[in-house]
Structures are given as C-alpha cells and as structure tokens.
Short mmCIF file of C-alpha atoms and ligand atoms in Angstrom, two decimals:
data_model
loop_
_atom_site.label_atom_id
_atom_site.label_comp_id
_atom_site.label_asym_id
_atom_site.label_seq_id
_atom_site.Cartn_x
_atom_site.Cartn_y
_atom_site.Cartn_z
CA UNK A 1 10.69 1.25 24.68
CA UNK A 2 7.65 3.28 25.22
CA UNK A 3 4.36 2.04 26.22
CA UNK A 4 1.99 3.99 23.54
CA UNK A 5 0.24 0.22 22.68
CA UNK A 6 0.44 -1.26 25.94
CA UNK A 7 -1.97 -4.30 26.27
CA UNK A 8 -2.99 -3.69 22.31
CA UNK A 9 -3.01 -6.57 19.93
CA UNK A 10 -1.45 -6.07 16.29
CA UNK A 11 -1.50 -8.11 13.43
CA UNK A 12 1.01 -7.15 10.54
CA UNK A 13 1.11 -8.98 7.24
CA UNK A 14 4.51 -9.42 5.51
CA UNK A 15 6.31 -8.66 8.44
CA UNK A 16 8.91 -11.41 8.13
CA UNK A 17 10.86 -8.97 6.00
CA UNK A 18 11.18 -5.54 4.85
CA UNK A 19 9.17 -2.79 5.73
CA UNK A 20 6.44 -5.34 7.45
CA UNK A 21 9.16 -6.75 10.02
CA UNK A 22 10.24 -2.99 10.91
CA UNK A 23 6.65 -2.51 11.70
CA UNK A 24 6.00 -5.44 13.41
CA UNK A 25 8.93 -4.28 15.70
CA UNK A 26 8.19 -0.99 16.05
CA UNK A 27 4.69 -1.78 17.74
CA UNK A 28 6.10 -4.30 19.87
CA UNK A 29 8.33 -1.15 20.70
CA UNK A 30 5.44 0.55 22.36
CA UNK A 31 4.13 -2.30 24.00
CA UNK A 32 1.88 -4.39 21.49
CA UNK A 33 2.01 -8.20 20.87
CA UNK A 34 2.19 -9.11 17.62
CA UNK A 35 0.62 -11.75 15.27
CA UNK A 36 4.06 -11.64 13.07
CA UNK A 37 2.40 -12.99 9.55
CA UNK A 38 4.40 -14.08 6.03
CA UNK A 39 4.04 -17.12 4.31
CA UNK A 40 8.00 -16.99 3.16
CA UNK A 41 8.18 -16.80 -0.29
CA UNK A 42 10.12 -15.24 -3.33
CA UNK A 43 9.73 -11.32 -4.29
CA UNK A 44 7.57 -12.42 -7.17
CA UNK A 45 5.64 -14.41 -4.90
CA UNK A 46 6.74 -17.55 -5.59
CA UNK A 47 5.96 -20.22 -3.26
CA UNK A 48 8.18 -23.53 -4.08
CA UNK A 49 10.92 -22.46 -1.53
CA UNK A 50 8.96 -21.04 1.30
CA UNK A 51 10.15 -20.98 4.65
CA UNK A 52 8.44 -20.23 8.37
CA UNK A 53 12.18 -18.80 8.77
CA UNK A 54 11.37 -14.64 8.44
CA UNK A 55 8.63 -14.91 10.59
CA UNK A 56 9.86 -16.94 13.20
CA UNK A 57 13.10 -14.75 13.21
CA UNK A 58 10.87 -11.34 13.79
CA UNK A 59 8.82 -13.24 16.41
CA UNK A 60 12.17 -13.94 18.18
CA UNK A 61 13.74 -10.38 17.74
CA UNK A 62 10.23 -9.71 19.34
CA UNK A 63 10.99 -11.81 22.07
CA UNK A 64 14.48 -11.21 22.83
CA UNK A 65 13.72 -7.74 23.55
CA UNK A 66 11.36 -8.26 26.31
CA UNK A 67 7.97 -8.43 23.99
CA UNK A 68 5.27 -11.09 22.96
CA UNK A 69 4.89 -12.57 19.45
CA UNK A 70 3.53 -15.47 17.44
CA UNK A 71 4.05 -16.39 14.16
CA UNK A 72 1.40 -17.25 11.50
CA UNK A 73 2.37 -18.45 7.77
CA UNK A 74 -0.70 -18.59 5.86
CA UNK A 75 -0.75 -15.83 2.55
CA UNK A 76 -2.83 -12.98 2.41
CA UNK A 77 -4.60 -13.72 -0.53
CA UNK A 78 -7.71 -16.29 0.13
CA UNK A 79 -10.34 -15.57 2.49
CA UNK A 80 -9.55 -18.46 4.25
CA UNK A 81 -5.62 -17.26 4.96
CA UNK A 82 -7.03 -13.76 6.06
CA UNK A 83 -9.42 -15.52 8.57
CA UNK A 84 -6.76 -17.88 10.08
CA UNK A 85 -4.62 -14.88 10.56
CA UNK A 86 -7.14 -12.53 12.32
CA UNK A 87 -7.95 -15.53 14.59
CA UNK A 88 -4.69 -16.43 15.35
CA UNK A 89 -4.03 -12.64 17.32
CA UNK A 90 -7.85 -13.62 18.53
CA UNK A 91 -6.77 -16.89 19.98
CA UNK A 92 -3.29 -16.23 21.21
CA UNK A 93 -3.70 -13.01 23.19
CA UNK A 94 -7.95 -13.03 23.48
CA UNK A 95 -8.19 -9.48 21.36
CA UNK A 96 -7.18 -7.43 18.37
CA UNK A 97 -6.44 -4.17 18.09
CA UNK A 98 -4.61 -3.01 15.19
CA UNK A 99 -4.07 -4.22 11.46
CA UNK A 100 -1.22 -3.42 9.46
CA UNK A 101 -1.90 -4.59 5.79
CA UNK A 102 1.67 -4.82 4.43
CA UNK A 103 2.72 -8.48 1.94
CA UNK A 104 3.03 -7.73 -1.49
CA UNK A 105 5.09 -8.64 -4.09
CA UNK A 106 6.32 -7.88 -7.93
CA UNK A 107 5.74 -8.68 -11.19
CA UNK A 108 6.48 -5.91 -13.03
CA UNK A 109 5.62 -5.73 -16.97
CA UNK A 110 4.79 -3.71 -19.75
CA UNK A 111 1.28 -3.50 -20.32
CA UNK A 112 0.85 -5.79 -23.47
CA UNK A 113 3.52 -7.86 -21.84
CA UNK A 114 1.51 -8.80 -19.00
CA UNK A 115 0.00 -12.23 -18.55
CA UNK A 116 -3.58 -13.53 -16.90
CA UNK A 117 -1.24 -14.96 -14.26
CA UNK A 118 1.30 -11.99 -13.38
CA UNK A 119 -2.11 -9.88 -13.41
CA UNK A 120 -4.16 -12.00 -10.76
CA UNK A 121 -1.30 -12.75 -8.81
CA UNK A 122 -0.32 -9.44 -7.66
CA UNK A 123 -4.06 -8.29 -7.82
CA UNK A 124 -4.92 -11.67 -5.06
CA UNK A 125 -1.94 -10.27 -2.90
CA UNK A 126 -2.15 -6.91 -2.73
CA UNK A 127 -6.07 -5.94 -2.99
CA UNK A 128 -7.72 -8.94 -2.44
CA UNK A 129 -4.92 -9.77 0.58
CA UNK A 130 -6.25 -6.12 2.04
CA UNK A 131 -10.10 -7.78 2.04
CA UNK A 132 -9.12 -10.84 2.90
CA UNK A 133 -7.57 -9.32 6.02
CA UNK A 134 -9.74 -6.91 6.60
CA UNK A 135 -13.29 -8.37 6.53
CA UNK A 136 -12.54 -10.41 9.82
CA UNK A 137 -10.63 -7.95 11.72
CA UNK A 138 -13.85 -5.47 10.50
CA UNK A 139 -16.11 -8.18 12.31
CA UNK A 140 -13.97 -7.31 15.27
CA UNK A 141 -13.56 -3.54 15.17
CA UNK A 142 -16.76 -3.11 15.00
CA UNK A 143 -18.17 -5.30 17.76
CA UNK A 144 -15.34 -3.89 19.90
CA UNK A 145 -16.47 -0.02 19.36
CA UNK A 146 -12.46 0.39 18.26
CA UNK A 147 -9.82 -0.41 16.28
CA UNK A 148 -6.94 0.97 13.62
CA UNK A 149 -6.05 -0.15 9.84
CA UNK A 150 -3.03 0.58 7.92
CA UNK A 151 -3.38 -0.29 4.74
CA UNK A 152 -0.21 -0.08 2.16
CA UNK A 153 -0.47 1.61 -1.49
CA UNK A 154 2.25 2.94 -3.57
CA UNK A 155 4.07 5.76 -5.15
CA UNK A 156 3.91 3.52 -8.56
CA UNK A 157 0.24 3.38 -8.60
CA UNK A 158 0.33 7.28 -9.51
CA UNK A 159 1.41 5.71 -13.47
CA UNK A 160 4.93 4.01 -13.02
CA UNK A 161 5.79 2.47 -16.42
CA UNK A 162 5.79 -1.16 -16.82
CA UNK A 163 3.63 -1.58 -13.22
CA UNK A 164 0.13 -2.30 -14.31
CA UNK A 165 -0.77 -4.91 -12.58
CA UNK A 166 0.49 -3.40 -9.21
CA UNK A 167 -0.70 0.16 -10.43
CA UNK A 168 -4.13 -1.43 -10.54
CA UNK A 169 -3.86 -2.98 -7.15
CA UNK A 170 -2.38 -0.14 -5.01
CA UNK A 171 -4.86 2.43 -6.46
CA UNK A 172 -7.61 0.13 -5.72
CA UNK A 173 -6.19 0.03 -1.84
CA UNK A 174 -6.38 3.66 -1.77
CA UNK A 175 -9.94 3.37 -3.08
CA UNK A 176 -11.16 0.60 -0.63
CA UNK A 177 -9.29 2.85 2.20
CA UNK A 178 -11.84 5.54 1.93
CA UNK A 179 -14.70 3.38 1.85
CA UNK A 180 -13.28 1.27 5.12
CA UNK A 181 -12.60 5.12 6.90
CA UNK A 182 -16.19 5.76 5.94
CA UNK A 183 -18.11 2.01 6.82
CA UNK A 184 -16.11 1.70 10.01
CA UNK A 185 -15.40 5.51 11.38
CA UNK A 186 -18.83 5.69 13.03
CA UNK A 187 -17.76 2.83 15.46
CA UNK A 188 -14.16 4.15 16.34
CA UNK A 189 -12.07 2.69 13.76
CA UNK A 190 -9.73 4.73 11.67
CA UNK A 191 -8.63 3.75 8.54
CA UNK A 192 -5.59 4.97 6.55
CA UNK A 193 -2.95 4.01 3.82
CA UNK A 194 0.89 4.66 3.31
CA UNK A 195 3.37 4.95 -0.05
CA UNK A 196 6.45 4.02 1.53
CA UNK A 197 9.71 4.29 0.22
CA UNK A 198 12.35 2.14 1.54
CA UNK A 199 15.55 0.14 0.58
CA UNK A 200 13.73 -3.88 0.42
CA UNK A 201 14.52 -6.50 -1.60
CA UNK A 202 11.74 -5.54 -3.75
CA UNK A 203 13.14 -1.65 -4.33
CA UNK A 204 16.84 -3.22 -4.64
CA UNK A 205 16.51 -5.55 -7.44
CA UNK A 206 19.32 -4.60 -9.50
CA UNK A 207 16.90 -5.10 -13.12
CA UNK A 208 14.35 -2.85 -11.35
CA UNK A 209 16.63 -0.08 -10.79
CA UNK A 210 17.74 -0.62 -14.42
CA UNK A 211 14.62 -0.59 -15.53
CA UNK A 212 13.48 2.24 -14.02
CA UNK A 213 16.85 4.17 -15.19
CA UNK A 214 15.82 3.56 -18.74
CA UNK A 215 12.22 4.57 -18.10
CA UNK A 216 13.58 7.94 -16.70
CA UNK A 217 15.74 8.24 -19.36
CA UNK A 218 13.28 7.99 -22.22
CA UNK A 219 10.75 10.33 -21.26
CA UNK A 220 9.94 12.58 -23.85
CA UNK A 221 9.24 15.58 -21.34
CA UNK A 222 7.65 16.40 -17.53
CA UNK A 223 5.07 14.53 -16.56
CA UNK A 224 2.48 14.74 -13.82
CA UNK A 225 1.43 11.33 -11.35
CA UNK A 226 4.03 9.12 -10.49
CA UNK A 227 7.15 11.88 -11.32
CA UNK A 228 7.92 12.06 -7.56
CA UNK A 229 8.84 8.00 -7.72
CA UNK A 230 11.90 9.25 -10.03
CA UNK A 231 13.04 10.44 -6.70
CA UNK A 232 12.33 7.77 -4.85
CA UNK A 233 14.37 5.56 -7.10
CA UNK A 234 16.72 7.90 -7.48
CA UNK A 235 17.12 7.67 -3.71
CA UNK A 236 16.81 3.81 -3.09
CA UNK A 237 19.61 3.58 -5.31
CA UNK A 238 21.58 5.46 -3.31
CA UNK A 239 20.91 3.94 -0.32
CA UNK A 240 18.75 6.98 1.21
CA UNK A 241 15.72 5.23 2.49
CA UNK A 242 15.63 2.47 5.26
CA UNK A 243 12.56 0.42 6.11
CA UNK A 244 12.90 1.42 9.74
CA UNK A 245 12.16 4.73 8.53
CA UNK A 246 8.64 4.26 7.59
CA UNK A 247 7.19 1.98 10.93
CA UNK A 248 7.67 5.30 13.61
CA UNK A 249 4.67 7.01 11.64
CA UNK A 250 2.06 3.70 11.30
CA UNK A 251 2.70 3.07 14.93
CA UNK A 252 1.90 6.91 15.59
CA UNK A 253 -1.32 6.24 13.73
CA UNK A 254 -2.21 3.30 15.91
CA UNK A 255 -2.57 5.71 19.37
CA UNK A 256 -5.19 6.76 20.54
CA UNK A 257 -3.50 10.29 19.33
CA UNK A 258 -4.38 9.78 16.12
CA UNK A 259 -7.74 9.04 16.37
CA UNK A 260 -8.81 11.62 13.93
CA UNK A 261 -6.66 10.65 11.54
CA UNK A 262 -9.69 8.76 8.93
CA UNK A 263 -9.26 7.77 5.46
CA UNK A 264 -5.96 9.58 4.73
CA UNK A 265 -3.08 8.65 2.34
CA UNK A 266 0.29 9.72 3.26
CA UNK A 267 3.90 8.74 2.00
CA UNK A 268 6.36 7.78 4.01
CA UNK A 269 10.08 7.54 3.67
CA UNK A 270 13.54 9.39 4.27
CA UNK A 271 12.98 12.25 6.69
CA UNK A 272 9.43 12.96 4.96
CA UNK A 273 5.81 12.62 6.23
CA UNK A 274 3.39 13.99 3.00
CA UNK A 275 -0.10 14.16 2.98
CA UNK A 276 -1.45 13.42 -0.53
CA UNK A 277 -4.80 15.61 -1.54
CA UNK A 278 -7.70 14.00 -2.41
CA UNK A 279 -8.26 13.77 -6.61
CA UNK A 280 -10.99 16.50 -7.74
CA UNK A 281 -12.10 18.24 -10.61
CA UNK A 282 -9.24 20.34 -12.07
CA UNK A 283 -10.76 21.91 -14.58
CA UNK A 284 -14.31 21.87 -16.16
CA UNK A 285 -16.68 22.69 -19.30
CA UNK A 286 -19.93 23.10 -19.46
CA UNK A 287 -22.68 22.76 -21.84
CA UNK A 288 -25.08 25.24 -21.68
CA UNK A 289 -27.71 22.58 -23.92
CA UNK A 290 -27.06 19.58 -22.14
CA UNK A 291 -26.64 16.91 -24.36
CA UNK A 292 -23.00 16.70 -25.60
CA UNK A 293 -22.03 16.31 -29.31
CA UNK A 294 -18.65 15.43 -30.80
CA UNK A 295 -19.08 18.34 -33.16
CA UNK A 296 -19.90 20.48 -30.08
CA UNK A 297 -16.57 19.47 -28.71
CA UNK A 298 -14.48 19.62 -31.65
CA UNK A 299 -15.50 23.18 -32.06
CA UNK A 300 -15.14 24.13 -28.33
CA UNK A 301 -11.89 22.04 -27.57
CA UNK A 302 -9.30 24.45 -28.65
CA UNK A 303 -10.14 26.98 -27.15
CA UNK A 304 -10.76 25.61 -23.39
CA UNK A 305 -8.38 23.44 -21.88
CA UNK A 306 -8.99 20.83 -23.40
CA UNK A 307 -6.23 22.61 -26.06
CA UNK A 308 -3.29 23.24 -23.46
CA UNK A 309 -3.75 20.04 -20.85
CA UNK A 310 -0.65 18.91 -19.41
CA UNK A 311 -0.36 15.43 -19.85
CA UNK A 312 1.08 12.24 -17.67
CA UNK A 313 2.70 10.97 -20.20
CA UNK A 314 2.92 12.93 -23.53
CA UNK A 315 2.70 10.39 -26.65
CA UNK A 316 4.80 10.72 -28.80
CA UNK A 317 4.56 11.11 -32.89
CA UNK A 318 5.50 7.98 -34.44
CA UNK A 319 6.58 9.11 -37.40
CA UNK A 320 8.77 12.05 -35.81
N1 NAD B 401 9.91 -0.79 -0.54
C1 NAD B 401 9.29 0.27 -1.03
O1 NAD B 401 9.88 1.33 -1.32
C2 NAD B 401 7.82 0.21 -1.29
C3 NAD B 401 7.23 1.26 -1.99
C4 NAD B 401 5.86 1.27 -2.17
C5 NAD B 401 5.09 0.23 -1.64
N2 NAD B 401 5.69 -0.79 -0.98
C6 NAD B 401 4.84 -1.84 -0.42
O2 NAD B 401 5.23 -2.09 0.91
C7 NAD B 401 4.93 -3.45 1.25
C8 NAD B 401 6.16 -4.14 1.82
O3 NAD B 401 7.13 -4.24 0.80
P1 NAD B 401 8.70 -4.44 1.08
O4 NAD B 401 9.39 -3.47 0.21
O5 NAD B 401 8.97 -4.46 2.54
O6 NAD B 401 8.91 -5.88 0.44
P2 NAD B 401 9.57 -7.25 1.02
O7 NAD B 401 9.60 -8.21 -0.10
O8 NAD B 401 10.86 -6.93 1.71
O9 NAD B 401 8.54 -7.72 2.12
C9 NAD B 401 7.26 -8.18 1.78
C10 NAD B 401 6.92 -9.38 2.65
O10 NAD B 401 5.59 -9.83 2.32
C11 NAD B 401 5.57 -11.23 2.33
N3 NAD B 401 4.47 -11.74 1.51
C12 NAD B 401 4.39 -11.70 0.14
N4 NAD B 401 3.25 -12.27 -0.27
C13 NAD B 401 2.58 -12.67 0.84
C14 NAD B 401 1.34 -13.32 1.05
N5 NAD B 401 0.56 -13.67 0.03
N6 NAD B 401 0.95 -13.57 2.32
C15 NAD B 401 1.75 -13.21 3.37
N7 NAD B 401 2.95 -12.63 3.21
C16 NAD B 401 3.36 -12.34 1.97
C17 NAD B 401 6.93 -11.64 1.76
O11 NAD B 401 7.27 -12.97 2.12
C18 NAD B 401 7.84 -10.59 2.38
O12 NAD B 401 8.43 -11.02 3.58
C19 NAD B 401 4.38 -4.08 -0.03
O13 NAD B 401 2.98 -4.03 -0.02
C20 NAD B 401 4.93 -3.19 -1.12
O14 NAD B 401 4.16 -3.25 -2.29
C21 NAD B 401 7.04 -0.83 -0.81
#
C-alpha cells in the first residue's frame, strides 16, 4: 500500500472485470476511493443477463483491504449514464479527482459483414462512453484547477482485420485525447490514452484467437500499422500478459509526478511501457504550379514515392 492518491477520488469505468477492476484496485492501492462502475453485461455487450455482481465484488476486494468504494451500474454510453456516474464519486466522497475511461466491448466483423447495429454499438460504448464520461468530470476538472484522464484505445485500431467498428472507435479516442490534453491542460488537467494488452475475456475468446491465427496466416507479405498486435496475440495466447500488468502505469499517471505527461498515447502490457509518435507527413510532393492534375500525377508518380510506398496491407491480384 502506498499513499501516492491519498484523499483523491477516482472513477473507473468497466472496472468490474478485466483490466478496469485491476485499475480500480491499483488506485485504491495508493490511497484513492473509488466509484467502481460496470453495468454487468456480456463481452459483446449484451445486456439480458446483467448483474451488479463484478462491481460489487471489486468494491468489496476494495474494502476488504482496508480502502473505500462504491459501486455504480449504469453503461457508459448515454449522456445520462456518464452523468450519474461522475455524480455518484461527487456525492459519495464530495470530490473527483481522476477518470479512468476503460468499458468496452466486441463485435468483431469483416467490413461488409458489419451491421448498423454491431457498428453503433461498439461506437456508443467505446467513443461516445469516453464523452459521455468525460463532459461531466470536464465540468469538474476545470472548476477545480486539476484533475487526470485515462482514456483507453487499442493496438487494433492501427488496421486489425475484421475490427472496423472498434478500429473506428479507438482511433477516434486517440483523436478526442489530444483535443481533451489541449481544451483542459491550461487548467491542470492532463489527458492521456493507453493500448493495453492483457489476458481478458475479451483477448481469450477462443474464435478470436482463431480468427486472428488465420488473419496472420493469410497475409500476403509485411505490413505496417497494426503488425505489432500479431505479437500481442501471439502473446495472449500464451498466457504472457496479465491485466494487473497494465494498472501500475495509469495509476503512475494519476500523481502529481506525472503532471507533464499531456495528450500522450502509450501501450501497455508484459514488461513494456512504449510511447507511440505522433502521425506526420512521411513523405511529400510538391507542385511547383499549384493546381494538381491527374495527368500531372500519372506522369510524376513513378518516379517519386508514390512508385515504391510500402503498404498496410498489400492487395492482392485477383486473378494471380
Ligand atoms: N485486453 C486487451 O488486451 C485489450 C487490448 C486493447 C484494448 N483493450 C480495451 O481495454 C478495455 C478493457 O477491456 P478488457 O480486456 O478488460 O475487457 P473485459 O470484458 O474483461 O472488461 C470490460 C468491462 O467493461 C464493462 N462494460 C462493457 N460495456 C459497458 C458499458 N456500456 N458501461 C459500463 N461498463 C461496461 C464490462 O461489463 C466489463 O466488465 C476496453 O476498452 C478494451 O477495448 C483491451
């Protein structure tokens, strides 16, 4: 037990299992109370058989080890649920501090696969669950003159096949992290986001470990993006990455040491800490008239790199 958070208020979403409860535990490790949230349901999201049970087991773990927890069940994804959640840390310990952004859930498909429903679903929980979340808790930061975000992206979102949907979601989190860094920096706040990689029942699915066998397996050649994810299912398979892996370093960027630390993306898991660069301009043509033709192109193309770019994913010839 160390007392790093003492008297600090954290709320962490999806921390009735997984990666979210190791969190949630972790900052109650140095001290913080936690607003324990998860609404209980299925990997996929599903709702029918939800239970209060994950959370109310993490708030008692909390508990039994000398710290101070309350449970909240609402989901992530309305504004309303994000509200109720913020308030709840607001109205059972008088403050906030801290807000982990952590639920999500799967629905992995191929691209013309994917239905309206699989799309908006994990869009609502994962990007619109950050907003939802972090609106209210901005209200507070910034009145307060202080506060930290964690906000959770993924190692998929740099082009895992068959992940659009989430792709879409977890980019846009890394997106909406800079912005929050930049909007609530000046008063304080830092803002940052993690790819974890750890062992859940959303990394252990045995048809998602398949799937992503066979995706390996047919890849024409190297890639660029998401190739470091091969490793990372390479290693949850094997059992090399545990959830309580990943909480040590969000908790680290909750102190007050890391109060530099704005707007950053960083993956997480096994005995690795990265720091991802930010995307620029790798290469570049100019025009010295201008306007841009497609003749103008055609004829320049070869020659520039336009002719030799290494591609994320190199199509393939149909007919070959
Ligand atoms: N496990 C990994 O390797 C990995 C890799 C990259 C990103 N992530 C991300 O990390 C986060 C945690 O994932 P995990 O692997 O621990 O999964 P998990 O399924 O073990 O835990 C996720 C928790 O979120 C809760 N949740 C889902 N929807 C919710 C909602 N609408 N409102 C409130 N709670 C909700 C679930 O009930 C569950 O307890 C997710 O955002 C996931 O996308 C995980």
């Amino acid at each position: 037990m160390g007392n790093r958070l003492e008297g600090r208020v954290a709320v962490v979403t999806g921390a009735g299992r997984g990666i979210g409860r190791c969190h949630a535990l972790n900052l109650a490790s140095e001290g913080a109370k936690i607003v324990v949230n998860d609404l209980g349901g299925g990997p996929g999201g599903q709702t029918d058989d939800a239970t209060a049970q994950p959370a109310d087991e993490v708030v008692q773990e909390i508990k039994d080890t000398g710290g101070d927890a309350v449970a909240v069940y609402d989901s992530v994804a309305s504004m309303e649920g994000g509200e109720r959640i913020i308030q709840t840390a607001l109205d059972s310990f008088g403050r906030l501090d801290i807000l982990i952004n952590n639920a999500g859930i799967l629905r992995d498909r191929m691209i013309y696969n994917t239905t309206e429903e699989e799309w908006d679903v994990v869009v609502a929980v994962h990007l619109k669950g950050h907003f939802a979340c972090l609106k209210p808790a901005a209200q507070v930061f910034r009145q307060q003159r202080g506060g930290r975000i964690v906000n959770t992206s993924s190692e998929s979102a740099l082009g895992n096949m068959g992940q659009g949907n989430y792709a879409a979601a977890k980019e846009g989190i890394t997106g909406l992290t800079r912005v929050v860094a930049r909007d609530l920096g000046r008063y304080g706040v830092t803002c940052n986001s993690i790819r974890p990689r750890a062992g859940t029942r959303l990394t252990l699915d045995p048809e998602l470990l398949e799937q992503q066998k066979r995706a390996m397996q047919s890849r024409a050649g190297g890639r660029l993006g998401g190739g470091d994810s091969d490793v990372a299912m390479t290693g949850m398979a094997a059992g090399m990455f545990k959830p309580e892996n990943v909480s040590p370093f969000v908790t680290w960027l909750c102190t007050d040491e890391a109060a530099n630390v704005n707007g950053r993306s960083f993956l997480v898991g096994g005995n690795l800490i990265g720091l991802y660069t930010e995307p620029t301009v790798e290469a570049a043509l100019y025009n010295p008239q201008e306007d841009w033709t497609v003749d103008y192109i055609s004829a320049i193309a070869p020659q520039s790199y336009l002719g030799s770019i290494k591609n994320i994913a190199p199509a393939q010839d149909p007919k070959a």
